[in-house]
Amino acid sequence: MTNRGKQFEDKFKTDFSKLPGVSLDRLYDTTSGYYGIRNICDFIGYKYPNIFYLECKSSQGNTWNFSAYSQYEKQLTKVGIYGVRVGVILWMIKHDTVVYLPTRTIQKMKADNKKSFNIKDLDNKDYRIIRIPSVKKRVFMDSDYSVLFNLGEGD
């Protein structure tokens, strides 16, 4: 079976990098057997005046389990820092939907005893979930990540 997750990371990099005035760096995967070494995220992006720590994830179903977010504890260290945006870019494959889940939102969901993000949470006003404008192509979505540049502080 094709690993859509790695391909989605490549697609994210392409779409984000198209935006004017951005810098985007891919952190190397540390899955090469070094026990205990884990990056804070997949990508570090910058567009004045914000820095972005973004982890890319994908899910085939209706939910994305927070147990798949191994970077959570490291990303929590960035929450609340002025000008820092930290979270997950999540592709819900069968729903043709891409969202940005701020780590602060995931923190609130976990405090509410939720174990996962459900596609139904998109309409839940208790959580800050940002839809990324996207158009379905053959397999992947063409996404406009410029919405990330207009977030409120703490997203």
Short mmCIF file of N, CA and C in Angstrom, two decimals:
data_model
loop_
_atom_site.label_atom_id
_atom_site.label_comp_id
_atom_site.label_asym_id
_atom_site.label_seq_id
_atom_site.Cartn_x
_atom_site.Cartn_y
_atom_site.Cartn_z
N MET A 1 0.85 -1.19 0.00
CA MET A 1 0.00 0.00 0.00
C MET A 1 0.88 1.24 0.00
N THR A 2 0.49 2.23 -0.73
CA THR A 2 1.23 3.47 -0.85
C THR A 2 1.18 4.26 0.45
N ASN A 3 2.32 4.84 0.85
CA ASN A 3 2.36 5.67 2.03
C ASN A 3 1.94 7.09 1.65
N ARG A 4 0.65 7.37 1.81
CA ARG A 4 0.12 8.69 1.46
C ARG A 4 0.65 9.76 2.41
N GLY A 5 1.00 9.39 3.62
CA GLY A 5 1.50 10.35 4.60
C GLY A 5 2.77 11.04 4.13
N LYS A 6 3.74 10.27 3.66
CA LYS A 6 4.99 10.85 3.17
C LYS A 6 4.74 11.68 1.91
N GLN A 7 3.86 11.19 1.06
CA GLN A 7 3.53 11.94 -0.15
C GLN A 7 2.81 13.25 0.19
N PHE A 8 1.98 13.21 1.23
CA PHE A 8 1.29 14.42 1.68
C PHE A 8 2.30 15.45 2.18
N GLU A 9 3.33 15.01 2.87
CA GLU A 9 4.37 15.93 3.33
C GLU A 9 5.00 16.65 2.13
N ASP A 10 5.27 15.91 1.07
CA ASP A 10 5.84 16.51 -0.13
C ASP A 10 4.88 17.52 -0.75
N LYS A 11 3.59 17.17 -0.79
CA LYS A 11 2.58 18.06 -1.35
C LYS A 11 2.44 19.32 -0.51
N PHE A 12 2.46 19.15 0.83
CA PHE A 12 2.40 20.31 1.71
C PHE A 12 3.58 21.25 1.43
N LYS A 13 4.77 20.67 1.32
CA LYS A 13 5.97 21.48 1.07
C LYS A 13 5.83 22.26 -0.24
N THR A 14 5.34 21.61 -1.28
CA THR A 14 5.14 22.28 -2.57
C THR A 14 4.15 23.42 -2.45
N ASP A 15 3.00 23.18 -1.84
CA ASP A 15 1.95 24.19 -1.75
C ASP A 15 2.36 25.37 -0.85
N PHE A 16 2.95 25.06 0.30
CA PHE A 16 3.35 26.12 1.24
C PHE A 16 4.45 26.99 0.62
N SER A 17 5.39 26.34 -0.05
CA SER A 17 6.54 27.04 -0.64
C SER A 17 6.15 27.96 -1.79
N LYS A 18 4.98 27.76 -2.38
CA LYS A 18 4.51 28.63 -3.47
C LYS A 18 4.14 30.02 -2.99
N LEU A 19 3.88 30.15 -1.71
CA LEU A 19 3.40 31.42 -1.16
C LEU A 19 4.53 32.44 -1.11
N PRO A 20 4.24 33.69 -1.40
CA PRO A 20 5.29 34.71 -1.41
C PRO A 20 5.82 35.01 0.00
N GLY A 21 7.12 35.23 0.08
CA GLY A 21 7.73 35.68 1.33
C GLY A 21 7.84 34.64 2.41
N VAL A 22 7.83 33.35 2.05
CA VAL A 22 7.92 32.31 3.07
C VAL A 22 9.27 31.59 2.99
N SER A 23 9.63 31.06 4.13
CA SER A 23 10.77 30.16 4.23
C SER A 23 10.22 28.87 4.83
N LEU A 24 10.63 27.74 4.30
CA LEU A 24 10.16 26.46 4.82
C LEU A 24 11.31 25.46 4.82
N ASP A 25 11.54 24.87 5.97
CA ASP A 25 12.59 23.86 6.10
C ASP A 25 12.00 22.55 6.59
N ARG A 26 12.38 21.49 5.93
CA ARG A 26 11.98 20.13 6.31
C ARG A 26 13.01 19.59 7.27
N LEU A 27 12.57 19.16 8.45
CA LEU A 27 13.47 18.51 9.38
C LEU A 27 13.57 17.05 8.99
N TYR A 28 14.77 16.52 9.00
CA TYR A 28 14.97 15.14 8.59
C TYR A 28 14.28 14.19 9.55
N ASP A 29 13.70 13.13 8.97
CA ASP A 29 13.11 12.08 9.79
C ASP A 29 14.20 11.40 10.59
N THR A 30 13.92 11.16 11.85
CA THR A 30 14.90 10.48 12.70
C THR A 30 14.46 9.05 12.95
N THR A 31 13.83 8.45 11.96
CA THR A 31 13.35 7.07 12.10
C THR A 31 14.44 6.07 11.76
N SER A 32 15.69 6.52 11.75
CA SER A 32 16.79 5.65 11.34
C SER A 32 17.35 4.82 12.49
N GLY A 33 16.59 4.69 13.55
CA GLY A 33 17.01 3.80 14.62
C GLY A 33 17.65 4.46 15.82
N TYR A 34 17.73 5.77 15.83
CA TYR A 34 18.29 6.46 16.98
C TYR A 34 17.22 6.57 18.05
N TYR A 35 17.28 5.71 19.02
CA TYR A 35 16.26 5.63 20.05
C TYR A 35 16.22 6.93 20.87
N GLY A 36 15.03 7.43 21.08
CA GLY A 36 14.85 8.59 21.93
C GLY A 36 15.05 9.93 21.24
N ILE A 37 15.44 9.92 19.98
CA ILE A 37 15.61 11.17 19.25
C ILE A 37 14.36 11.38 18.39
N ARG A 38 13.72 12.51 18.62
CA ARG A 38 12.51 12.83 17.87
C ARG A 38 12.46 14.33 17.64
N ASN A 39 12.21 14.71 16.40
CA ASN A 39 12.10 16.13 16.07
C ASN A 39 10.82 16.71 16.63
N ILE A 40 10.81 18.03 16.77
CA ILE A 40 9.63 18.73 17.26
C ILE A 40 8.51 18.75 16.22
N CYS A 41 8.87 18.62 14.94
CA CYS A 41 7.87 18.68 13.88
C CYS A 41 8.50 18.26 12.56
N ASP A 42 7.67 18.21 11.53
CA ASP A 42 8.16 17.89 10.19
C ASP A 42 8.76 19.12 9.51
N PHE A 43 8.13 20.29 9.72
CA PHE A 43 8.54 21.51 9.02
C PHE A 43 8.60 22.69 9.97
N ILE A 44 9.58 23.54 9.73
CA ILE A 44 9.63 24.84 10.37
C ILE A 44 9.50 25.87 9.26
N GLY A 45 8.45 26.67 9.36
CA GLY A 45 8.18 27.68 8.35
C GLY A 45 8.26 29.06 8.96
N TYR A 46 8.46 30.04 8.11
CA TYR A 46 8.50 31.42 8.57
C TYR A 46 7.88 32.33 7.52
N LYS A 47 7.05 33.22 8.00
CA LYS A 47 6.57 34.36 7.20
C LYS A 47 6.40 35.49 8.20
N TYR A 48 7.09 36.56 7.94
CA TYR A 48 7.07 37.67 8.87
C TYR A 48 5.64 37.99 9.27
N PRO A 49 5.35 38.08 10.56
CA PRO A 49 6.23 38.04 11.72
C PRO A 49 6.14 36.72 12.51
N ASN A 50 5.72 35.63 11.86
CA ASN A 50 5.47 34.39 12.60
C ASN A 50 6.37 33.24 12.16
N ILE A 51 6.69 32.39 13.13
CA ILE A 51 7.37 31.13 12.85
C ILE A 51 6.35 30.02 13.08
N PHE A 52 6.42 28.99 12.24
CA PHE A 52 5.47 27.88 12.28
C PHE A 52 6.21 26.57 12.55
N TYR A 53 5.75 25.82 13.52
CA TYR A 53 6.23 24.46 13.78
C TYR A 53 5.07 23.54 13.38
N LEU A 54 5.20 22.89 12.23
CA LEU A 54 4.07 22.15 11.66
C LEU A 54 4.40 20.68 11.48
N GLU A 55 3.51 19.87 11.99
CA GLU A 55 3.59 18.42 11.84
C GLU A 55 2.51 18.02 10.84
N CYS A 56 2.87 17.22 9.83
CA CYS A 56 1.90 16.75 8.84
C CYS A 56 1.43 15.35 9.20
N LYS A 57 0.12 15.16 9.19
CA LYS A 57 -0.48 13.86 9.48
C LYS A 57 -1.59 13.61 8.47
N SER A 58 -1.97 12.36 8.34
CA SER A 58 -3.10 12.02 7.48
C SER A 58 -3.89 10.88 8.12
N SER A 59 -5.15 10.81 7.73
CA SER A 59 -6.02 9.76 8.23
C SER A 59 -6.96 9.30 7.13
N GLN A 60 -7.11 7.99 6.99
CA GLN A 60 -8.03 7.43 6.00
C GLN A 60 -9.49 7.49 6.46
N GLY A 61 -9.71 7.47 7.77
CA GLY A 61 -11.06 7.35 8.30
C GLY A 61 -11.69 8.67 8.72
N ASN A 62 -12.62 8.56 9.67
CA ASN A 62 -13.33 9.73 10.19
C ASN A 62 -12.59 10.39 11.34
N THR A 63 -11.60 9.69 11.90
CA THR A 63 -10.90 10.19 13.07
C THR A 63 -9.39 10.14 12.89
N TRP A 64 -8.72 10.96 13.68
CA TRP A 64 -7.27 10.92 13.78
C TRP A 64 -6.95 10.86 15.27
N ASN A 65 -6.35 9.75 15.66
CA ASN A 65 -6.09 9.50 17.08
C ASN A 65 -4.89 10.30 17.56
N PHE A 66 -5.06 10.95 18.71
CA PHE A 66 -3.97 11.75 19.27
C PHE A 66 -2.75 10.92 19.64
N SER A 67 -2.92 9.61 19.79
CA SER A 67 -1.76 8.76 20.09
C SER A 67 -0.77 8.75 18.92
N ALA A 68 -1.22 9.17 17.73
CA ALA A 68 -0.34 9.25 16.56
C ALA A 68 0.46 10.56 16.53
N TYR A 69 0.28 11.38 17.55
CA TYR A 69 0.91 12.70 17.63
C TYR A 69 2.07 12.62 18.64
N SER A 70 3.12 11.93 18.23
CA SER A 70 4.24 11.70 19.14
C SER A 70 5.02 12.98 19.43
N GLN A 71 4.81 14.03 18.66
CA GLN A 71 5.51 15.29 18.86
C GLN A 71 4.77 16.21 19.83
N TYR A 72 3.65 15.77 20.36
CA TYR A 72 2.79 16.61 21.19
C TYR A 72 3.54 17.28 22.34
N GLU A 73 4.24 16.52 23.14
CA GLU A 73 4.91 17.08 24.32
C GLU A 73 5.94 18.13 23.91
N LYS A 74 6.70 17.85 22.86
CA LYS A 74 7.69 18.83 22.40
C LYS A 74 7.01 20.09 21.86
N GLN A 75 5.91 19.91 21.14
CA GLN A 75 5.24 21.07 20.58
C GLN A 75 4.57 21.91 21.67
N LEU A 76 4.15 21.28 22.76
CA LEU A 76 3.56 22.03 23.87
C LEU A 76 4.51 23.10 24.40
N THR A 77 5.82 22.86 24.30
CA THR A 77 6.80 23.82 24.81
C THR A 77 6.77 25.13 24.02
N LYS A 78 6.17 25.13 22.86
CA LYS A 78 6.09 26.33 22.02
C LYS A 78 4.77 27.08 22.16
N VAL A 79 3.77 26.45 22.77
CA VAL A 79 2.46 27.06 22.93
C VAL A 79 2.58 28.28 23.84
N GLY A 80 1.96 29.37 23.42
CA GLY A 80 1.92 30.58 24.25
C GLY A 80 3.06 31.55 24.00
N ILE A 81 3.99 31.21 23.12
CA ILE A 81 5.08 32.12 22.79
C ILE A 81 4.59 33.06 21.69
N TYR A 82 4.73 34.34 21.93
CA TYR A 82 4.24 35.34 20.97
C TYR A 82 4.91 35.15 19.62
N GLY A 83 4.09 35.09 18.57
CA GLY A 83 4.60 34.96 17.20
C GLY A 83 4.89 33.54 16.77
N VAL A 84 4.66 32.57 17.66
CA VAL A 84 4.90 31.17 17.32
C VAL A 84 3.56 30.50 17.04
N ARG A 85 3.49 29.81 15.91
CA ARG A 85 2.31 29.02 15.53
C ARG A 85 2.76 27.57 15.53
N VAL A 86 2.07 26.74 16.27
CA VAL A 86 2.48 25.34 16.39
C VAL A 86 1.25 24.45 16.31
N GLY A 87 1.34 23.40 15.47
CA GLY A 87 0.20 22.51 15.33
C GLY A 87 0.38 21.47 14.25
N VAL A 88 -0.74 20.87 13.88
CA VAL A 88 -0.78 19.75 12.95
C VAL A 88 -1.56 20.14 11.70
N ILE A 89 -0.96 19.87 10.55
CA ILE A 89 -1.67 19.95 9.27
C ILE A 89 -2.18 18.54 9.01
N LEU A 90 -3.49 18.37 9.01
CA LEU A 90 -4.10 17.04 8.94
C LEU A 90 -4.92 16.91 7.66
N TRP A 91 -4.60 15.87 6.89
CA TRP A 91 -5.36 15.54 5.68
C TRP A 91 -6.29 14.39 6.01
N MET A 92 -7.59 14.67 5.98
CA MET A 92 -8.61 13.64 6.17
C MET A 92 -8.93 13.12 4.76
N ILE A 93 -8.25 12.05 4.38
CA ILE A 93 -8.19 11.60 3.00
C ILE A 93 -9.56 11.34 2.39
N LYS A 94 -10.37 10.51 3.03
CA LYS A 94 -11.65 10.14 2.39
C LYS A 94 -12.66 11.28 2.42
N HIS A 95 -12.37 12.32 3.20
CA HIS A 95 -13.27 13.47 3.27
C HIS A 95 -12.77 14.64 2.42
N ASP A 96 -11.63 14.44 1.73
CA ASP A 96 -11.06 15.51 0.89
C ASP A 96 -10.97 16.83 1.67
N THR A 97 -10.47 16.74 2.88
CA THR A 97 -10.40 17.91 3.77
C THR A 97 -9.01 18.01 4.37
N VAL A 98 -8.49 19.23 4.38
CA VAL A 98 -7.23 19.52 5.05
C VAL A 98 -7.53 20.57 6.12
N VAL A 99 -7.05 20.32 7.33
CA VAL A 99 -7.27 21.25 8.43
C VAL A 99 -5.96 21.54 9.15
N TYR A 100 -5.96 22.65 9.86
CA TYR A 100 -4.87 22.98 10.77
C TYR A 100 -5.43 22.88 12.18
N LEU A 101 -4.83 22.02 12.98
CA LEU A 101 -5.20 21.86 14.38
C LEU A 101 -4.09 22.48 15.23
N PRO A 102 -4.33 23.67 15.80
CA PRO A 102 -3.32 24.23 16.69
C PRO A 102 -3.08 23.29 17.87
N THR A 103 -1.86 23.20 18.31
CA THR A 103 -1.55 22.35 19.46
C THR A 103 -2.39 22.77 20.66
N ARG A 104 -2.66 24.06 20.79
CA ARG A 104 -3.50 24.55 21.90
C ARG A 104 -4.90 23.94 21.81
N THR A 105 -5.43 23.77 20.61
CA THR A 105 -6.74 23.15 20.43
C THR A 105 -6.69 21.68 20.84
N ILE A 106 -5.63 20.99 20.42
CA ILE A 106 -5.49 19.58 20.80
C ILE A 106 -5.37 19.46 22.32
N GLN A 107 -4.65 20.38 22.93
CA GLN A 107 -4.51 20.40 24.38
C GLN A 107 -5.89 20.52 25.04
N LYS A 108 -6.74 21.39 24.52
CA LYS A 108 -8.10 21.56 25.06
C LYS A 108 -8.93 20.30 24.83
N MET A 109 -8.81 19.71 23.64
CA MET A 109 -9.56 18.49 23.35
C MET A 109 -9.16 17.38 24.32
N LYS A 110 -7.87 17.25 24.55
CA LYS A 110 -7.39 16.22 25.48
C LYS A 110 -7.88 16.50 26.90
N ALA A 111 -7.89 17.77 27.30
CA ALA A 111 -8.40 18.14 28.63
C ALA A 111 -9.88 17.80 28.75
N ASP A 112 -10.59 17.81 27.61
CA ASP A 112 -12.01 17.44 27.57
C ASP A 112 -12.19 15.93 27.41
N ASN A 113 -11.12 15.18 27.61
CA ASN A 113 -11.11 13.71 27.54
C ASN A 113 -11.37 13.15 26.15
N LYS A 114 -11.09 13.93 25.13
CA LYS A 114 -11.19 13.41 23.77
C LYS A 114 -9.88 12.70 23.45
N LYS A 115 -9.98 11.58 22.77
CA LYS A 115 -8.82 10.78 22.41
C LYS A 115 -8.40 10.99 20.96
N SER A 116 -9.28 11.69 20.20
CA SER A 116 -9.00 11.86 18.78
C SER A 116 -9.76 13.07 18.24
N PHE A 117 -9.32 13.49 17.07
CA PHE A 117 -10.06 14.48 16.30
C PHE A 117 -11.01 13.70 15.40
N ASN A 118 -12.27 14.10 15.36
CA ASN A 118 -13.26 13.49 14.49
C ASN A 118 -13.66 14.53 13.45
N ILE A 119 -13.91 14.10 12.23
CA ILE A 119 -14.31 15.02 11.17
C ILE A 119 -15.52 15.85 11.60
N LYS A 120 -16.35 15.31 12.47
CA LYS A 120 -17.51 16.05 12.98
C LYS A 120 -17.10 17.24 13.84
N ASP A 121 -15.87 17.22 14.35
CA ASP A 121 -15.39 18.32 15.19
C ASP A 121 -15.22 19.61 14.39
N LEU A 122 -15.22 19.53 13.06
CA LEU A 122 -15.10 20.73 12.24
C LEU A 122 -16.17 21.76 12.57
N ASP A 123 -17.34 21.31 12.96
CA ASP A 123 -18.45 22.21 13.25
C ASP A 123 -18.60 22.51 14.74
N ASN A 124 -17.68 22.00 15.56
CA ASN A 124 -17.75 22.20 17.00
C ASN A 124 -17.14 23.55 17.35
N LYS A 125 -17.97 24.47 17.80
CA LYS A 125 -17.53 25.83 18.11
C LYS A 125 -16.66 25.90 19.38
N ASP A 126 -16.56 24.81 20.12
CA ASP A 126 -15.72 24.79 21.32
C ASP A 126 -14.24 24.71 20.98
N TYR A 127 -13.92 24.36 19.73
CA TYR A 127 -12.53 24.15 19.34
C TYR A 127 -12.17 25.00 18.13
N ARG A 128 -10.94 25.50 18.16
CA ARG A 128 -10.42 26.31 17.06
C ARG A 128 -9.76 25.37 16.05
N ILE A 129 -10.47 25.11 14.96
CA ILE A 129 -9.99 24.24 13.89
C ILE A 129 -10.08 25.04 12.60
N ILE A 130 -8.98 25.14 11.89
CA ILE A 130 -8.93 25.98 10.70
C ILE A 130 -8.95 25.09 9.46
N ARG A 131 -9.98 25.27 8.65
CA ARG A 131 -10.04 24.58 7.35
C ARG A 131 -9.05 25.25 6.41
N ILE A 132 -8.27 24.44 5.74
CA ILE A 132 -7.35 24.94 4.74
C ILE A 132 -8.09 24.87 3.40
N PRO A 133 -8.28 26.02 2.73
CA PRO A 133 -8.96 25.98 1.43
C PRO A 133 -8.21 25.05 0.47
N SER A 134 -8.92 24.06 -0.02
CA SER A 134 -8.28 23.02 -0.84
C SER A 134 -9.20 22.59 -1.98
N VAL A 135 -8.56 22.20 -3.07
CA VAL A 135 -9.29 21.70 -4.24
C VAL A 135 -8.74 20.31 -4.53
N LYS A 136 -9.64 19.34 -4.68
CA LYS A 136 -9.24 17.97 -4.94
C LYS A 136 -8.71 17.84 -6.36
N LYS A 137 -7.54 17.23 -6.46
CA LYS A 137 -6.98 16.88 -7.76
C LYS A 137 -7.14 15.36 -7.90
N ARG A 138 -6.32 14.71 -8.65
CA ARG A 138 -6.48 13.28 -8.87
C ARG A 138 -6.42 12.51 -7.54
N VAL A 139 -5.37 12.74 -6.76
CA VAL A 139 -5.22 12.06 -5.47
C VAL A 139 -5.17 13.08 -4.35
N PHE A 140 -4.31 14.07 -4.51
CA PHE A 140 -4.05 15.02 -3.44
C PHE A 140 -4.90 16.27 -3.59
N MET A 141 -4.80 17.11 -2.58
CA MET A 141 -5.49 18.38 -2.57
C MET A 141 -4.48 19.47 -2.92
N ASP A 142 -4.90 20.43 -3.74
CA ASP A 142 -4.13 21.66 -3.90
C ASP A 142 -4.64 22.58 -2.79
N SER A 143 -3.76 22.96 -1.89
CA SER A 143 -4.18 23.69 -0.70
C SER A 143 -3.54 25.07 -0.63
N ASP A 144 -4.30 26.02 -0.10
CA ASP A 144 -3.84 27.39 0.06
C ASP A 144 -3.59 27.65 1.54
N TYR A 145 -2.33 27.57 1.92
CA TYR A 145 -1.97 27.70 3.33
C TYR A 145 -1.83 29.15 3.78
N SER A 146 -2.16 30.11 2.91
CA SER A 146 -2.06 31.51 3.31
C SER A 146 -3.00 31.84 4.46
N VAL A 147 -4.05 31.04 4.68
CA VAL A 147 -4.94 31.28 5.82
C VAL A 147 -4.18 31.20 7.15
N LEU A 148 -3.07 30.49 7.17
CA LEU A 148 -2.28 30.38 8.39
C LEU A 148 -1.63 31.71 8.77
N PHE A 149 -1.53 32.62 7.83
CA PHE A 149 -0.86 33.89 8.09
C PHE A 149 -1.79 34.91 8.75
N ASN A 150 -3.06 34.57 8.87
CA ASN A 150 -4.05 35.50 9.45
C ASN A 150 -4.63 34.96 10.75
N LEU A 151 -3.92 34.07 11.41
CA LEU A 151 -4.44 33.48 12.64
C LEU A 151 -4.29 34.44 13.80
N GLY A 152 -5.13 34.24 14.80
CA GLY A 152 -5.01 35.01 16.02
C GLY A 152 -3.85 34.49 16.85
N GLU A 153 -3.43 35.28 17.81
CA GLU A 153 -2.32 34.87 18.67
C GLU A 153 -2.70 33.59 19.41
N GLY A 154 -1.77 32.67 19.48
CA GLY A 154 -2.00 31.41 20.18
C GLY A 154 -2.42 30.27 19.28
N ASP A 155 -2.69 30.56 18.01
CA ASP A 155 -3.04 29.49 17.08
C ASP A 155 -1.78 28.99 16.49
#
